[in-house]
PDB file of C-alpha atoms in Angstrom:
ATOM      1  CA  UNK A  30       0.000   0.000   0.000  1.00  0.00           C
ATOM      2  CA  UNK A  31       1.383   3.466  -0.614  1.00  0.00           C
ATOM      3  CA  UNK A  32       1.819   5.853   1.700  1.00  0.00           C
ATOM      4  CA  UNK A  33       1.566   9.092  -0.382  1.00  0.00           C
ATOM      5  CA  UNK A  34      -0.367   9.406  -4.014  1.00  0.00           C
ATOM      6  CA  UNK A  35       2.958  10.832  -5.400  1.00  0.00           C
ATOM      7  CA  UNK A  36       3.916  11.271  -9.130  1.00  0.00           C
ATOM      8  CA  UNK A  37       7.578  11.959  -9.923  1.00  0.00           C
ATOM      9  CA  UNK A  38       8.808  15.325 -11.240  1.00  0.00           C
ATOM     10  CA  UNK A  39      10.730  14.691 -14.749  1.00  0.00           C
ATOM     11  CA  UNK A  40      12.289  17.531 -15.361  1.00  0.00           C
ATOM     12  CA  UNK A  41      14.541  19.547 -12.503  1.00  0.00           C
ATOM     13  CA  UNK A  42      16.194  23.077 -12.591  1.00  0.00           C
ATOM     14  CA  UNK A  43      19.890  22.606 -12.130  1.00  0.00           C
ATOM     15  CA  UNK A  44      19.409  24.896  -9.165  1.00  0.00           C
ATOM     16  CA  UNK A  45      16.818  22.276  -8.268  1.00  0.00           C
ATOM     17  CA  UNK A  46      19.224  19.102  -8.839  1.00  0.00           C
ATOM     18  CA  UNK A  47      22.309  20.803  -7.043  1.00  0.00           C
ATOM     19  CA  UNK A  48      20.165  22.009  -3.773  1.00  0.00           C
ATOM     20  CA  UNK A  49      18.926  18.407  -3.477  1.00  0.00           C
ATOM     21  CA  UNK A  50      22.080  16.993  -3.465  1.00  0.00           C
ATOM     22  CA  UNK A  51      23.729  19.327  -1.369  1.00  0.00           C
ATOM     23  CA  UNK A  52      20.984  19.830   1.705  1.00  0.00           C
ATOM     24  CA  UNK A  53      19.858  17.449   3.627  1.00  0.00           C
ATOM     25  CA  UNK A  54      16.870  17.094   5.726  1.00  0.00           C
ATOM     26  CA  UNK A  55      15.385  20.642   6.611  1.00  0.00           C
ATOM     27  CA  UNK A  56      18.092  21.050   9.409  1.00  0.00           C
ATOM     28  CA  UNK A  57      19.907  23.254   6.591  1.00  0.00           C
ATOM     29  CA  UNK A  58      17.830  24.650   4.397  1.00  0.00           C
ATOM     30  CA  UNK A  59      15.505  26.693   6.285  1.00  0.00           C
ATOM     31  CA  UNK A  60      14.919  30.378   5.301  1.00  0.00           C
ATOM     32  CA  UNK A  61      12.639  32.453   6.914  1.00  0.00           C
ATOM     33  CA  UNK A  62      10.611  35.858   7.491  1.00  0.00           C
ATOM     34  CA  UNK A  63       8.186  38.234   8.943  1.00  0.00           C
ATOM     35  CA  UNK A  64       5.062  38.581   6.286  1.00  0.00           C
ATOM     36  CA  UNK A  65       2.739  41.654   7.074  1.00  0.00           C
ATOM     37  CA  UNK A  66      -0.790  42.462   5.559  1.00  0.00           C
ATOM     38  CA  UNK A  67      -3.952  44.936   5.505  1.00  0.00           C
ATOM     39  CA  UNK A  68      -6.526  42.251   7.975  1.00  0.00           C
ATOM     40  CA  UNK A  69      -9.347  44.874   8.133  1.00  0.00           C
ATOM     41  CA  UNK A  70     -11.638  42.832   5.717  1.00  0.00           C
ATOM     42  CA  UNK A  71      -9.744  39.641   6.970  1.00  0.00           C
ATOM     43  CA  UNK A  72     -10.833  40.600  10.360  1.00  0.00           C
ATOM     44  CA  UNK A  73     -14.122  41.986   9.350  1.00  0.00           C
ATOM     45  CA  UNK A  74     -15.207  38.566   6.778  1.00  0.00           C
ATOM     46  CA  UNK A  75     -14.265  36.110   9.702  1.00  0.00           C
ATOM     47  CA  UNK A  76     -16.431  38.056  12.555  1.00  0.00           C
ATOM     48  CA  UNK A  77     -19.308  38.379  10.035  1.00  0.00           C
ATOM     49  CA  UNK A  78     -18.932  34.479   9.143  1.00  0.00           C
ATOM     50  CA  UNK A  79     -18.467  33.018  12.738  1.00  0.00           C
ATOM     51  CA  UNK A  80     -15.133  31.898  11.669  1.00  0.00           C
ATOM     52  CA  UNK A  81     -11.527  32.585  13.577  1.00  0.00           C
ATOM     53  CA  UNK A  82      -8.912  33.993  11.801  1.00  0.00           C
ATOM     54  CA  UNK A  83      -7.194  30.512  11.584  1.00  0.00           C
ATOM     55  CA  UNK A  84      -9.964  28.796   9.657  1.00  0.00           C
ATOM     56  CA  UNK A  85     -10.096  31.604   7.445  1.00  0.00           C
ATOM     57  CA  UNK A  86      -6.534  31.861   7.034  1.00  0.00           C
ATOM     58  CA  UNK A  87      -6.652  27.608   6.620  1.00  0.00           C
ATOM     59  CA  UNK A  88      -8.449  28.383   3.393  1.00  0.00           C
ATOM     60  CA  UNK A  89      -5.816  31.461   2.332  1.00  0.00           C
ATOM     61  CA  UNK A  90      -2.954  28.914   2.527  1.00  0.00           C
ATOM     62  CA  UNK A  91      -4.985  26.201   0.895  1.00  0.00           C
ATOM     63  CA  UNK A  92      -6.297  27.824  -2.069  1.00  0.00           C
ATOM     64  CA  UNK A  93      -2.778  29.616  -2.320  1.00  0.00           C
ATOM     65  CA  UNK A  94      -1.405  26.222  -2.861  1.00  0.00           C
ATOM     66  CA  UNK A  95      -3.942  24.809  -5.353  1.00  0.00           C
ATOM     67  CA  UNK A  96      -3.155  27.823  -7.638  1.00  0.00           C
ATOM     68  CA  UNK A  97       0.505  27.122  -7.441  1.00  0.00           C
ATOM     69  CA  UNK A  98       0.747  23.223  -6.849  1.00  0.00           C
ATOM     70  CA  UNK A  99       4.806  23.746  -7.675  1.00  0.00           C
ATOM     71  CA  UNK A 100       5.250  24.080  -3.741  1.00  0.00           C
ATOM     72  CA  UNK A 101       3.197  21.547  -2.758  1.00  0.00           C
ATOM     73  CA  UNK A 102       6.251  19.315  -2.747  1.00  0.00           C
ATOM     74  CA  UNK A 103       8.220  16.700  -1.632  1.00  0.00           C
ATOM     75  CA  UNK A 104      11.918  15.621  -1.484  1.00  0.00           C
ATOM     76  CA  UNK A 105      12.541  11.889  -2.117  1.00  0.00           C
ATOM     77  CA  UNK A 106      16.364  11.029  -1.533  1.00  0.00           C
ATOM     78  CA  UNK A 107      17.475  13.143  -4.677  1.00  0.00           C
ATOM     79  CA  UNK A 108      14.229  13.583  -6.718  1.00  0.00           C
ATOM     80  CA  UNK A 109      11.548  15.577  -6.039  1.00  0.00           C
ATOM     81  CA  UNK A 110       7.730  14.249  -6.263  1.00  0.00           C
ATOM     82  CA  UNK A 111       4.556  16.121  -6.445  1.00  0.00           C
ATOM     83  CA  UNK A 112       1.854  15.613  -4.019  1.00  0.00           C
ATOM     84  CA  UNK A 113      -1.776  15.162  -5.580  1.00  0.00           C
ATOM     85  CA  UNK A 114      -3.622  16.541  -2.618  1.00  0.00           C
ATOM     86  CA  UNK A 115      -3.598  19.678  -1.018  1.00  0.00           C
ATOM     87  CA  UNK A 116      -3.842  18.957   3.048  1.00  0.00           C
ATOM     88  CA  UNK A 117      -3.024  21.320   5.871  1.00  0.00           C
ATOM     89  CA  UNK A 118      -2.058  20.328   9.304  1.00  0.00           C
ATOM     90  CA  UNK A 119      -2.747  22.511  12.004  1.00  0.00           C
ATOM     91  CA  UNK A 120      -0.996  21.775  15.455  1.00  0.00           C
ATOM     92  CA  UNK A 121      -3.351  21.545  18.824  1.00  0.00           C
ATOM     93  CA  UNK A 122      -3.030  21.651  22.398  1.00  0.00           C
ATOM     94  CA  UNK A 123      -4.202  18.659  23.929  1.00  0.00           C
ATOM     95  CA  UNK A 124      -4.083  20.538  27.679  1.00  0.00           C
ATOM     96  CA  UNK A 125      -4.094  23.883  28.776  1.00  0.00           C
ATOM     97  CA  UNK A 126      -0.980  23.179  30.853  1.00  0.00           C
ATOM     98  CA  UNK A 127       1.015  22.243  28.032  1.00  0.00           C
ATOM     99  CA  UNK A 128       1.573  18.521  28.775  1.00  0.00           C
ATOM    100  CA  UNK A 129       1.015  17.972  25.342  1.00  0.00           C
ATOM    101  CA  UNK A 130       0.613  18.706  21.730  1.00  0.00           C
ATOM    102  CA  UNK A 131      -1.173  16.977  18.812  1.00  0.00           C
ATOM    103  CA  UNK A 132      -2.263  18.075  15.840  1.00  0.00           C
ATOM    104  CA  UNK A 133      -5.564  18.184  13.098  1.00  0.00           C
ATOM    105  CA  UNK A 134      -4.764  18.028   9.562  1.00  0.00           C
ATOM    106  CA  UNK A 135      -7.767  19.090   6.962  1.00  0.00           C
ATOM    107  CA  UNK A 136      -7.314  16.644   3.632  1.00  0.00           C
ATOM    108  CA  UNK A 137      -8.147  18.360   0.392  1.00  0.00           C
ATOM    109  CA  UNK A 138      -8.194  21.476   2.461  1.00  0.00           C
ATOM    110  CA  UNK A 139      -8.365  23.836  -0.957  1.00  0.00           C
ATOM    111  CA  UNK A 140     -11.727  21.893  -2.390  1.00  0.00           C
ATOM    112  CA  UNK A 141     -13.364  22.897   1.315  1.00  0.00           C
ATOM    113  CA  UNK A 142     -15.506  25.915   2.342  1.00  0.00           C
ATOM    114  CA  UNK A 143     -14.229  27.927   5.098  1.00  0.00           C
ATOM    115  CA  UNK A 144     -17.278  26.767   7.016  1.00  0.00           C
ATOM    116  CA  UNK A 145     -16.405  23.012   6.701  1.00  0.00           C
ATOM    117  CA  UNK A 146     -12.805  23.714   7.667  1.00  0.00           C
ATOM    118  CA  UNK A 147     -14.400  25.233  11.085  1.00  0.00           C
ATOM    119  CA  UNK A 148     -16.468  22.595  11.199  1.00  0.00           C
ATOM    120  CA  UNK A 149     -14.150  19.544  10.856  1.00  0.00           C
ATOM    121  CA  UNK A 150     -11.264  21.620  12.803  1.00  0.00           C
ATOM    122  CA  UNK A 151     -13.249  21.901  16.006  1.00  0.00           C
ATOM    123  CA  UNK A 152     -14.225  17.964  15.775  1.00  0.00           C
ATOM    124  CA  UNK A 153     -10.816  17.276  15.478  1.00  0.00           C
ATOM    125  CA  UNK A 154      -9.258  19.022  18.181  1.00  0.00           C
ATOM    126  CA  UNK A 155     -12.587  18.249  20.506  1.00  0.00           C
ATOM    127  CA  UNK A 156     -11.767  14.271  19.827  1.00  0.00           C
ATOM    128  CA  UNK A 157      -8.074  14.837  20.649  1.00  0.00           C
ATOM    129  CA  UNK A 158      -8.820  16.767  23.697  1.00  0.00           C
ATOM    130  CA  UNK A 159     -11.381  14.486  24.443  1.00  0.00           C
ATOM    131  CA  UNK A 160      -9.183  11.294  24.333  1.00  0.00           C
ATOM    132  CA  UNK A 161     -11.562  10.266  21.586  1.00  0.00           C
ATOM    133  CA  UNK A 162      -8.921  10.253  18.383  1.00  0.00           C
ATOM    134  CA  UNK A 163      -7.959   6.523  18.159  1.00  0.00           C
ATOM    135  CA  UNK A 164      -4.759   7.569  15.796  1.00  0.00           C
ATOM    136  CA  UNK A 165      -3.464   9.722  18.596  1.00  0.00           C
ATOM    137  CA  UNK A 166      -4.478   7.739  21.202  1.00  0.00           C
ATOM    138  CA  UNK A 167      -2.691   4.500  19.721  1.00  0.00           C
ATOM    139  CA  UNK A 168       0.696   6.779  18.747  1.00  0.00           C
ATOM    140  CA  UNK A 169       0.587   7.856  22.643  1.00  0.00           C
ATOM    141  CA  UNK A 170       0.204   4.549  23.749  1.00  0.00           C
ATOM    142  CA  UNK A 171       2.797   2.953  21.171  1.00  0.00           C
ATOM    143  CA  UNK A 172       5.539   6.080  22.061  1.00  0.00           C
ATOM    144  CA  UNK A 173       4.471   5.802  26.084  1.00  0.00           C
ATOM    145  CA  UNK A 174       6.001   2.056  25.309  1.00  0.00           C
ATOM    146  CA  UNK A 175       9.559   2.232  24.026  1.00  0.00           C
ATOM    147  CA  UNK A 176      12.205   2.786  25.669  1.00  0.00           C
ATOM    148  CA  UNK A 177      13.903   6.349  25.396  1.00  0.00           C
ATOM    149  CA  UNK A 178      17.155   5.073  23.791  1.00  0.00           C
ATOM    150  CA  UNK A 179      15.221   3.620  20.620  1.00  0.00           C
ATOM    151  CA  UNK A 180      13.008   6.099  20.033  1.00  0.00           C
ATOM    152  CA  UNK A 181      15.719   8.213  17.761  1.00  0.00           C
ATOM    153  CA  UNK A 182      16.530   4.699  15.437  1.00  0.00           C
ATOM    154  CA  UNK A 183      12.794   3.345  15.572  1.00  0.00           C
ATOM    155  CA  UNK A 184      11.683   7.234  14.213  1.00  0.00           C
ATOM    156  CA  UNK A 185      14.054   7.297  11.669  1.00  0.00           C
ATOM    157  CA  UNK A 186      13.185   3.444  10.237  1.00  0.00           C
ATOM    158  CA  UNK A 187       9.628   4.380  10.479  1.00  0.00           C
ATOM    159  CA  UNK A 188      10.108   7.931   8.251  1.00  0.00           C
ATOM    160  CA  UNK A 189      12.748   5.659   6.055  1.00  0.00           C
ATOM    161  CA  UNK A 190       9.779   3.490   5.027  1.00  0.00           C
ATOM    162  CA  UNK A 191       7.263   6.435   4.761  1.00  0.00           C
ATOM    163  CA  UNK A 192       9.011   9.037   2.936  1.00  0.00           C
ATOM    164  CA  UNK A 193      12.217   7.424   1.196  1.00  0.00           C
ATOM    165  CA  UNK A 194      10.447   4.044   0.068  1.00  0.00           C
ATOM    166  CA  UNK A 195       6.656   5.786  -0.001  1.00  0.00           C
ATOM    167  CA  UNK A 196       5.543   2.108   2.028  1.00  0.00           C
ATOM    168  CA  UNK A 197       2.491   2.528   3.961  1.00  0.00           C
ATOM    169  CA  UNK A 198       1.022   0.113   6.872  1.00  0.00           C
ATOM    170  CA  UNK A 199      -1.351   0.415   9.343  1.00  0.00           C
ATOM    171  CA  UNK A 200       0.773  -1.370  11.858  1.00  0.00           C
ATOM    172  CA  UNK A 201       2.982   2.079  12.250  1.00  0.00           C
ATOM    173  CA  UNK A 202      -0.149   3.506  13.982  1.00  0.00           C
ATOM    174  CA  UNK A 203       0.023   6.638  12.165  1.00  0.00           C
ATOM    175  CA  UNK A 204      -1.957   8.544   9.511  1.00  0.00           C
ATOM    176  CA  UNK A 205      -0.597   8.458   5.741  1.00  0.00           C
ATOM    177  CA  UNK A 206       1.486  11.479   5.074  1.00  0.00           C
ATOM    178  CA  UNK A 207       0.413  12.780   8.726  1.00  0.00           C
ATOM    179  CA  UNK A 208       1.642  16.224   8.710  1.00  0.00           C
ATOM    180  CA  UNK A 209       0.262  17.059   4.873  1.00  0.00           C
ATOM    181  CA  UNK A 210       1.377  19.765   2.468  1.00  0.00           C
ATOM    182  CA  UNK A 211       1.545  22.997   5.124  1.00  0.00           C
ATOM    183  CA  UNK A 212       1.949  23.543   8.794  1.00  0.00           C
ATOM    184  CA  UNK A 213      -0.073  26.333  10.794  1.00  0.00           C
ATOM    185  CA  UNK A 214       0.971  27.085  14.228  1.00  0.00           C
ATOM    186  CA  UNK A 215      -1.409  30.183  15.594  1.00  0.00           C
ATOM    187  CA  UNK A 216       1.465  31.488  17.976  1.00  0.00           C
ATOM    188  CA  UNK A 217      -0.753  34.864  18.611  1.00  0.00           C
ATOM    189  CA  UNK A 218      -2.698  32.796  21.161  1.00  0.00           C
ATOM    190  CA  UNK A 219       0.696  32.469  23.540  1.00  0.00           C
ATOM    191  CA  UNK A 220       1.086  35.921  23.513  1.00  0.00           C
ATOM    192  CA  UNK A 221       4.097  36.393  21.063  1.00  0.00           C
ATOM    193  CA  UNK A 222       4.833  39.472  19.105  1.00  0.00           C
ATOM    194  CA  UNK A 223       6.349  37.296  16.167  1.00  0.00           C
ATOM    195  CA  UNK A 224       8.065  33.668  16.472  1.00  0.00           C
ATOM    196  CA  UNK A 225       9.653  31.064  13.621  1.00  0.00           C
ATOM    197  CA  UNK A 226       8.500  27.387  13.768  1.00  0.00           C
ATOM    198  CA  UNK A 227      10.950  25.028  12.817  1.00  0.00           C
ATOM    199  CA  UNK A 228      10.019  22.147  10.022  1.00  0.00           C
ATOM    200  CA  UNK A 229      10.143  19.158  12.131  1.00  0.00           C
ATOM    201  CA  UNK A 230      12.421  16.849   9.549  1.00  0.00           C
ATOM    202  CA  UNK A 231       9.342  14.024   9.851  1.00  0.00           C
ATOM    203  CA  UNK A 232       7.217  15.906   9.015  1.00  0.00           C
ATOM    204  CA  UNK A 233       8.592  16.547   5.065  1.00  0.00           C
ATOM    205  CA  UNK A 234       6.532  19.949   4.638  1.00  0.00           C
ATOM    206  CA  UNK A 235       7.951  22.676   2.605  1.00  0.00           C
ATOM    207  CA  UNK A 236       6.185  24.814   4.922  1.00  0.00           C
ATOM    208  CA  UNK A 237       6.038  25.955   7.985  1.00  0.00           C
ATOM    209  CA  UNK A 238       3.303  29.209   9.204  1.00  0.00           C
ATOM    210  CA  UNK A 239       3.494  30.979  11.907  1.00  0.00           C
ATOM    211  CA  UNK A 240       0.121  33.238  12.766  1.00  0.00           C
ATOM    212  CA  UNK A 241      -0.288  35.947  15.041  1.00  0.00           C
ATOM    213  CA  UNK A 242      -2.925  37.857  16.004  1.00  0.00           C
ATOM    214  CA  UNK A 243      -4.879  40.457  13.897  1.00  0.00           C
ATOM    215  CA  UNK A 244      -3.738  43.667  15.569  1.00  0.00           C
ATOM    216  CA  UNK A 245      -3.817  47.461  15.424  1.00  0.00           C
ATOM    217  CA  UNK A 246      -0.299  48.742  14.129  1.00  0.00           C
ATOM    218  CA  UNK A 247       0.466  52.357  12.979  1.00  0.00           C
ATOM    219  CA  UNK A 248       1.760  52.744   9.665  1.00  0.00           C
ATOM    220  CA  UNK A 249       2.572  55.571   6.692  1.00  0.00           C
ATOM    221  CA  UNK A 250       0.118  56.016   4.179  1.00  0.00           C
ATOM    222  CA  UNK A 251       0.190  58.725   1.954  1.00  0.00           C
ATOM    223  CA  UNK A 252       2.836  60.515   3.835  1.00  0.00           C
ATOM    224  CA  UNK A 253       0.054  60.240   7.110  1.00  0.00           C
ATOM    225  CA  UNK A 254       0.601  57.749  10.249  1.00  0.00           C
ATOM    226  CA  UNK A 255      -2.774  55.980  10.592  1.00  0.00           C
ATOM    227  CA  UNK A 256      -3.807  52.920  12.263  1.00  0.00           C
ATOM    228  CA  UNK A 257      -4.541  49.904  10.500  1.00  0.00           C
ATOM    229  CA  UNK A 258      -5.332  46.822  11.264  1.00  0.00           C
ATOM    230  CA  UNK A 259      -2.243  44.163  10.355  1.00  0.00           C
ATOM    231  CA  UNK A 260      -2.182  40.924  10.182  1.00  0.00           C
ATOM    232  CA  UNK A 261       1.392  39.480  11.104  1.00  0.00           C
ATOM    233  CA  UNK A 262       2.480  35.608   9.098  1.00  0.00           C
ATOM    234  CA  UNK A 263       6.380  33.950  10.220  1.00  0.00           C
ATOM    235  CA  UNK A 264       7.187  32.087   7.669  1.00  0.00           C
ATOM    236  CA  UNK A 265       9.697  28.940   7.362  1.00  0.00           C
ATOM    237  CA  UNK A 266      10.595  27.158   3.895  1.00  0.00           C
ATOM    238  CA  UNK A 267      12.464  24.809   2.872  1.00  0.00           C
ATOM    239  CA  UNK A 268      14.221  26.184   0.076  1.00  0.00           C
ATOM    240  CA  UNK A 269      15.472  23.212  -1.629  1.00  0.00           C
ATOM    241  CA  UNK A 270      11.367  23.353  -2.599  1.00  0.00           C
ATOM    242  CA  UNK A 271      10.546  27.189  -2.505  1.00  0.00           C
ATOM    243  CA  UNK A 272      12.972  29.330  -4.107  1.00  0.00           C
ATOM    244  CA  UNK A 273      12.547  33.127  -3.902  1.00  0.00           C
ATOM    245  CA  UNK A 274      10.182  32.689  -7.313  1.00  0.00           C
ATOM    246  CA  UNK A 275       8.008  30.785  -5.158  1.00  0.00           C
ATOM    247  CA  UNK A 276       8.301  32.257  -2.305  1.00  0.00           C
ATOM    248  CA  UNK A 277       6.929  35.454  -4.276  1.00  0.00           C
ATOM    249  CA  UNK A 278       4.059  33.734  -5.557  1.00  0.00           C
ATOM    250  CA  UNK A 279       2.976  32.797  -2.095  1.00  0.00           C
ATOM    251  CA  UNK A 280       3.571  36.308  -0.733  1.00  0.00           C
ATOM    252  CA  UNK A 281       1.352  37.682  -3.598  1.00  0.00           C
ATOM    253  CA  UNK A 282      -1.609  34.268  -2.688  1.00  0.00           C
ATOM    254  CA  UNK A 283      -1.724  35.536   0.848  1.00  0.00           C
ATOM    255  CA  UNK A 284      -1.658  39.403   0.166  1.00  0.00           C
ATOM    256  CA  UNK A 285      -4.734  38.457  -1.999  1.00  0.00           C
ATOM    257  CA  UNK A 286      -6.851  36.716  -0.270  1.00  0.00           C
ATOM    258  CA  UNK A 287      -6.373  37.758   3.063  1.00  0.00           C
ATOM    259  CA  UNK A 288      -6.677  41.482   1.441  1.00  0.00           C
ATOM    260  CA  UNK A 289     -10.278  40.460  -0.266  1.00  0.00           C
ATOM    261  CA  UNK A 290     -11.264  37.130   1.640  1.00  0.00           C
ATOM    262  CA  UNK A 291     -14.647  37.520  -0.536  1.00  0.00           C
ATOM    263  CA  UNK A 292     -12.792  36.146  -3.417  1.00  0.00           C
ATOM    264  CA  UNK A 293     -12.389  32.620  -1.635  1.00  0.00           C
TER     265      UNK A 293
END
């Protein structure tokens, strides 16, 4: 069975060939920034729907990604496959105390309304919280069980026959291709001004998104300070995926739609 739905990409850049053979896992090739953008109809569109700004911003990142399916991405050993489904992962607190964090990933994410995107997130992260999610509960249970010294070689043999030989069995107790095309971390809720998540190297995103809280910020406009309300996005790539070509593209997704959500 396979693990991913993966087709092979034929042709590679030579910038493309040389940065896969020269990076490894995403402990090198991370590049990040700060992203910031007009949220007054962001703001104003998720009030008005009895959405959050992470649902809402869910769908930005989702339909950014169908409309340029070059960054939704994987690295294979030294070739580079394209995913055929667009899912976003979304990371949750199983506690408020911290113990513990799990996460809710939204399949086919960019062929979802906003609406079901609430509506499945909050049944997700209720289950987990809830001790109902049998996935979670069984990796818990499976992790709880062996022993700290072969938990580094048993995680690396287990992404070995996920990722590098695309082998899939439900005896690993995990999801197929759990962590999905994108990572959203909503940081604003811990009180940070701005952060940058690392790409866990398991989870084999190109992606990693860091929100914050829509906020008031002054800014120059027309040689004026006025306030406006801003919506702040840390961003972490793996750039053997997302050159600055892509990068710009994405940049230019999220401007858009979080500019004129009506267009979703």
């Amino acid at each position: 069975m396979k693990h991913i739905k993966l087709k092979k990409v034929k042709r590679l850049s030579s910038w493309r060939k040389v940065s896969i053979n020269t990076w490894k896992m995403p402990v090198d090739p991370s590049t990040y920034g700060l992203l910031k953008f007009n949220a007054k109809n962001f703001e104003s569109f998720a009030k008005e729907n009895g959405v959050t700004p992470t649902h809402l911003f869910t769908k930005v990142i989702a339909q950014v990604f169908h409309e340029n399916p070059e960054i939704n991405r994987i690295v294979r050993g030294a070739n580079l496959y394209q995913r055929e489904s667009v899912d976003i992962f979304l990371q949750v607190s199983v506690d408020h105390k911290g113990h513990d964090l799990s996460g809710a990933i939204i399949r086919d994410a960019d062929k979802k309304s906003v609406f079901e995107i609430r509506k499945e997130l909050m049944e997700s992260a209720q289950n987990i919280r809830d001790n109902k999610d049998k996935s979670f509960k069984k990796v818990k249970k499976i992790v709880s069980l062996i022993p700290n010294f072969l938990t580094r070689p048993l995680l690396y043999l287990l992404d070995l026959a996920m990722y590098r030989f695309n082998f899939y069995s439900p005896l690993f107790g995990v999801k197929n291709d759990p962590f999905g095309s994108c990572m959203i971390t909503s940081v604003g809720n811990f009180g940070a001004e701005f952060a940058f998540a690392p790409i866990p190297t398991i989870s084999h995103v190109p992606i990693v998104l860091s929100l914050f809280k829509v906020k008031d910020e002054p800014i120059v406009e027309d040689d004026k300070v006025i306030i406006q309300k801003t919506l702040s996005v840390g961003v972490t790539l793996d750039h053997r995926i997302i050159d600055g070509v892509y990068a710009s593209r994405i940049i230019a997704g999220i401007k858009k739609y979080v500019e004129s959500p009506q267009l979703l």
